[in-house]
Coordinates of C-alpha atoms and ligand atoms in Angstrom, one line a residue:
M1 CA 0.0 -0.1 0.1
L2 CA 2.9 2.4 0.7
N3 CA 5.4 1.2 -1.6
N4 CA 7.7 3.7 -2.8
K5 CA 6.6 6.3 -0.1
K6 CA 9.2 8.0 2.1
I7 CA 7.5 8.9 5.5
L8 CA 8.6 10.7 8.7
I9 CA 7.2 9.3 11.6
T10 CA 7.4 11.4 14.9
G11 CA 6.7 10.5 18.4
I12 CA 7.9 6.9 19.1
A13 CA 8.9 7.1 22.8
N14 CA 9.1 3.3 23.4
K15 CA 7.6 0.0 21.7
F16 CA 4.0 1.0 23.3
S17 CA 3.8 4.4 21.5
I18 CA 1.0 4.8 18.9
A19 CA 3.8 5.9 16.6
N20 CA 5.4 2.5 17.0
G21 CA 2.1 0.7 15.9
I22 CA 2.0 3.1 13.0
A23 CA 5.6 2.5 12.1
Q24 CA 5.2 -1.4 12.3
S25 CA 2.1 -1.3 9.7
M26 CA 3.8 1.2 7.5
S27 CA 7.0 -0.5 7.3
K28 CA 5.1 -4.0 6.5
N29 CA 3.2 -2.4 3.7
G30 CA 6.3 -0.9 2.0
A31 CA 7.2 2.4 3.0
E32 CA 10.7 3.7 3.7
L33 CA 10.6 5.4 7.1
A34 CA 12.5 8.0 8.8
F35 CA 12.2 8.6 12.9
A36 CA 12.1 11.7 14.8
Y37 CA 12.9 11.6 18.2
Q38 CA 12.7 14.4 21.0
N39 CA 16.2 14.1 22.6
E40 CA 19.2 12.3 23.1
R41 CA 17.2 10.3 26.0
L42 CA 15.1 8.7 23.8
L43 CA 17.4 7.5 21.1
K44 CA 18.4 4.2 23.2
K45 CA 14.6 3.6 23.2
I46 CA 13.9 4.0 19.6
K47 CA 17.1 2.5 18.1
P48 CA 16.2 -1.3 18.7
I49 CA 12.5 -0.5 16.9
A50 CA 14.5 1.2 14.1
D51 CA 17.1 -1.5 13.8
D52 CA 14.3 -4.1 13.6
L53 CA 12.3 -2.2 10.8
G54 CA 15.8 -1.5 8.9
V55 CA 15.1 2.5 9.4
K56 CA 18.4 4.4 9.0
T57 CA 17.6 8.0 9.4
L58 CA 17.0 8.9 12.9
I59 CA 16.9 12.6 13.5
E60 CA 16.7 14.6 16.5
C61 CA 13.8 17.0 16.6
D62 CA 12.1 18.9 19.3
V63 CA 8.9 20.3 17.9
A64 CA 9.0 23.2 20.5
C65 CA 12.1 24.5 18.6
D66 CA 11.8 25.8 15.0
K67 CA 15.8 25.5 14.4
S68 CA 15.3 22.0 15.2
I69 CA 12.5 21.5 12.6
E70 CA 14.3 23.3 10.1
Q71 CA 17.2 21.1 10.5
T72 CA 15.3 18.0 10.3
F73 CA 13.9 18.7 6.8
S74 CA 17.3 20.0 5.8
Q75 CA 18.7 16.6 6.6
L76 CA 15.5 14.9 5.1
K77 CA 16.1 16.9 1.9
D78 CA 19.8 15.9 1.8
E79 CA 19.0 12.3 2.4
W80 CA 15.6 11.8 0.4
G81 CA 15.2 14.8 -1.8
T82 CA 11.4 14.8 -1.2
L83 CA 8.9 13.4 1.4
D84 CA 5.6 11.6 0.7
G85 CA 4.3 11.7 4.4
I86 CA 4.4 13.1 7.9
V87 CA 2.7 11.3 11.1
H88 CA 2.7 13.7 13.9
S89 CA 2.1 11.6 17.1
I90 CA 3.0 14.4 19.4
G91 CA 1.2 15.5 22.6
F92 CA 2.1 17.1 25.9
A93 CA 1.1 19.2 28.9
P94 CA 2.6 20.1 32.0
S95 CA 1.6 17.1 34.7
D96 CA -0.1 19.5 37.0
Q97 CA -2.8 20.3 34.2
L98 CA -3.7 16.6 34.0
D99 CA -4.7 16.3 37.6
G100 CA -7.7 17.8 39.2
D101 CA -10.8 20.3 38.5
F102 CA -10.4 22.2 35.1
T103 CA -11.1 25.7 36.2
E104 CA -8.6 25.1 39.5
V105 CA -5.6 23.5 37.8
T106 CA -5.7 25.3 34.5
T107 CA -3.1 28.0 33.9
R108 CA -2.0 30.6 31.2
E109 CA 1.4 28.8 30.8
G110 CA -0.2 25.2 30.8
F111 CA -2.4 26.4 28.3
Q112 CA 0.3 27.7 26.0
I113 CA 2.6 24.7 26.4
A114 CA -0.1 22.2 25.7
H115 CA -1.3 24.2 22.5
D116 CA 2.2 24.9 21.5
I117 CA 3.5 21.1 21.7
S118 CA 0.2 19.3 20.7
S119 CA -1.4 21.5 18.3
Y120 CA 1.0 24.5 16.7
S121 CA 3.7 21.6 16.2
F122 CA 1.5 20.1 13.6
T123 CA 1.4 23.2 11.6
A124 CA 5.3 23.9 12.0
L125 CA 5.8 20.4 10.7
A126 CA 3.7 21.2 7.7
K127 CA 5.6 24.7 7.3
G128 CA 9.0 23.1 7.5
A129 CA 8.2 20.2 5.1
L130 CA 6.4 22.1 2.4
P131 CA 9.2 22.6 0.0
I132 CA 10.3 18.9 -0.1
L133 CA 6.6 17.4 0.1
S134 CA 5.8 15.6 -2.9
D135 CA 2.6 16.2 -5.2
K136 CA 0.4 13.2 -3.6
A137 CA 1.9 13.6 0.0
A138 CA -0.2 12.6 3.3
L139 CA 0.0 14.3 6.6
L140 CA -1.4 12.6 9.7
T141 CA -1.9 13.4 13.3
L142 CA -3.5 11.8 16.5
T143 CA -6.3 13.2 18.2
Y144 CA -8.7 12.2 21.3
L145 CA -12.3 12.5 21.9
G146 CA -11.6 15.0 24.7
S147 CA -11.7 17.5 21.8
I148 CA -15.2 17.5 21.5
Q149 CA -16.6 16.0 25.0
S150 CA -15.3 16.5 28.6
L151 CA -13.8 14.1 30.8
P152 CA -12.4 13.8 34.1
N153 CA -8.4 15.2 34.4
Y154 CA -7.7 15.5 30.5
N155 CA -8.3 19.1 31.1
V156 CA -6.4 21.7 28.7
M157 CA -5.4 18.6 26.5
G158 CA -9.0 18.4 25.5
L159 CA -8.6 22.1 24.4
A160 CA -5.4 21.5 22.6
K161 CA -7.0 18.5 20.7
A162 CA -9.7 20.5 19.6
S163 CA -7.2 23.2 18.3
L164 CA -5.3 20.4 16.7
E165 CA -8.7 19.0 14.8
A166 CA -9.4 22.6 13.6
N167 CA -5.7 22.8 12.7
T168 CA -6.1 19.6 10.6
R169 CA -9.2 21.2 8.7
F170 CA -7.3 24.6 7.9
L171 CA -4.2 22.6 6.9
A172 CA -6.0 20.6 4.4
A173 CA -7.8 23.5 3.1
S174 CA -4.5 25.4 2.7
L175 CA -2.5 22.4 1.1
G176 CA -5.3 20.7 -1.0
K177 CA -4.2 22.9 -3.9
K178 CA -0.9 21.0 -4.0
G179 CA -2.4 17.9 -3.8
I180 CA -1.5 17.3 -0.2
R181 CA -3.9 15.7 2.2
V182 CA -4.0 16.1 5.7
N183 CA -6.1 13.9 8.4
A184 CA -6.3 13.0 11.9
I185 CA -6.9 9.8 13.6
S186 CA -9.1 10.0 16.9
A187 CA -7.7 6.8 18.9
G188 CA -9.5 5.2 21.8
P189 CA -7.6 5.3 25.1
I190 CA -4.4 3.0 24.8
K191 CA -1.9 2.5 27.7
T192 CA 1.2 4.5 26.7
L193 CA 3.6 6.8 28.4
A194 CA 1.6 9.8 27.5
A195 CA -1.4 8.3 28.6
S196 CA -0.1 7.3 32.2
G197 CA 0.2 11.2 32.6
V198 CA -3.5 11.4 32.7
K199 CA -4.8 10.7 36.3
N200 CA -7.1 7.7 36.7
F201 CA -6.3 6.6 33.1
R202 CA -6.8 2.8 34.1
S203 CA -10.3 3.5 35.3
M204 CA -11.1 5.3 32.3
L205 CA -10.0 2.4 30.0
K206 CA -12.4 0.1 32.0
E207 CA -15.2 2.3 31.4
Y208 CA -14.4 2.7 28.0
A209 CA -14.3 -1.3 27.1
D210 CA -17.8 -1.5 28.8
R211 CA -19.3 1.1 26.7
A212 CA -17.6 0.6 23.5
P213 CA -19.6 -1.4 20.8
L214 CA -16.7 -4.0 20.3
G215 CA -16.5 -4.4 24.0
R216 CA -12.9 -3.9 24.3
A217 CA -10.2 -0.9 23.8
V218 CA -8.2 -0.6 20.7
T219 CA -4.5 -1.6 19.9
I220 CA -1.7 0.2 18.5
E221 CA -1.7 -2.1 15.6
E222 CA -5.4 -1.2 14.6
V223 CA -4.5 2.5 14.6
G224 CA -1.2 1.7 12.8
N225 CA -3.2 -0.1 9.9
V226 CA -5.8 2.9 9.6
A227 CA -3.0 5.3 9.5
T228 CA -1.4 3.0 6.7
F229 CA -4.5 3.4 4.7
L230 CA -5.0 7.1 5.4
C231 CA -1.4 7.9 4.3
S232 CA -1.7 5.4 0.9
D233 CA -3.2 6.3 -2.3
L234 CA -6.3 4.2 -1.9
A235 CA -7.3 7.4 0.5
S236 CA -6.6 9.8 -2.0
G237 CA -10.4 11.4 -1.8
I238 CA -9.8 11.9 1.8
T239 CA -8.7 14.8 3.7
G240 CA -9.5 17.4 6.5
E241 CA -11.1 14.2 8.3
I242 CA -11.0 13.1 11.8
T243 CA -11.2 9.1 11.5
Y244 CA -12.4 7.2 15.0
V245 CA -10.4 4.3 15.6
D246 CA -12.0 3.8 19.3
A247 CA -14.0 0.4 19.1
G248 CA -17.1 2.5 18.2
F249 CA -17.1 4.1 21.7
N250 CA -18.1 7.5 20.3
T251 CA -21.0 6.3 18.5
S252 CA -22.4 4.8 21.9
A253 CA -24.3 7.0 24.6
M254 CA -24.5 3.8 27.0
S255 CA -23.6 0.2 27.3
L256 CA -26.4 -2.1 26.2
I257 CA -25.0 -4.7 28.9
P258 CA -27.7 -4.2 32.0
S259 CA -26.2 -3.0 35.2
K260 CA -26.3 -5.3 38.0
E261 CA -28.9 -3.0 40.0
Ligands
NAP301 P1 3.9 8.4 23.9 O1 4.4 7.1 23.5 O2 4.3 8.9 25.0 O3 4.3 9.4 22.6 C1 3.8 10.8 22.6 C2 5.3 11.4 21.9 O4 5.5 12.7 22.0 C3 6.8 10.9 23.1 O5 7.6 10.3 22.1 C4 7.1 12.3 23.5 O6 8.4 12.4 23.6 C5 6.6 13.1 22.4 N1 6.8 14.7 22.5 C6 6.6 15.3 23.3 N2 6.9 16.5 23.4 C7 7.6 16.7 22.2 C8 8.5 17.7 21.7 N3 8.6 18.8 22.3 N4 9.0 17.1 20.7 C9 9.1 16.0 20.2 N5 8.4 15.1 20.5 C10 7.6 15.4 21.5 O7 2.2 8.3 23.8 P2 1.0 8.3 22.8 O8 -0.4 7.8 23.2 O9 1.5 7.2 21.4 O10 0.8 9.5 22.0 C11 1.0 9.9 20.7 C12 -0.2 10.7 20.2 O11 -1.6 9.9 20.5 C13 -0.6 12.1 21.1 O12 -0.6 13.0 20.4 C14 -1.6 11.6 22.1 O13 -2.2 12.7 22.7 C15 -2.2 11.0 21.1 N6 -3.3 9.8 21.6 C16 -3.2 9.0 22.6 C17 -4.2 8.4 22.9 C18 -3.8 7.3 24.1 O14 -4.7 7.0 25.2 N7 -2.7 6.8 24.4 C19 -5.6 8.2 22.6 C20 -5.6 9.0 21.8 C21 -4.7 10.0 21.1 P3 9.0 12.5 25.1 O15 8.8 10.8 25.7 O16 10.5 12.6 25.0 O17 8.3 13.3 25.8

């Protein structure tokens, strides 16, 4: 599905990362990959994943820094010339923002950081990559239901994801005339490093599986397969969309299994 496509994957922190599920699926489907990692500390974690998949290009890129983004695409230009896709699988808010009542814990600084790293960085990567993006390139980001519905402790990340989804639509409108598509996957909750930063994540997972039509959570492999499709030419008519990979949770208002009361 992705033969002859060169794709940059961001946001692999370890083997549990959603971006790892995406990398595995894209590699299986013929893509040539490069990995971007935030800092030296992460290199040790992603090197074995890269070696396993035969990924040779590993680039340090902190999306909070414009210079770092510039250097990333300059290196990719030297190595590949052009780029057919970017997976933006990055989100961050300070931990004190993700624990407690929204009104009480949200600060101006927390708000700014969450929106900068979790939403603006997608625009920044698109801007930086534009000179080397090929005609049919596809950009993809990862979002969560907290963008449209409130839930405990997700707090300012919900606002940042709402921004990210609007970002997806505006980038799609802006880049569509060049043939570049921009989409998002709204994934159900998955136990990753970022997710464990949200207080009571385990009980959220349990409630989730109870209400989702499939009666379970989703896996990084399932998200990876949809990412492969959305970045392939099979999805050539899809842009500006938020695709849910959540076992149907967002479509269900209540579990059909009667409670024990
Ligand atoms: P993860 O494995 O912790 O991945 C998050 C990644 O973001 C990490 O690699 C992290 O690097 C990176 N990152 C944070 N700040 C960065 C920066 N300034 N520059 C570059 N990279 C940075 O968690 P994940 O769950 O797979 O998250 C991936 C995406 O999926 C996020 O956007 C998340 O919001 C979204 N998502 C997750 C779930 C879920 O339940 N897990 C559900 C829906 C959507 P460090 O480790 O160095 O910080």
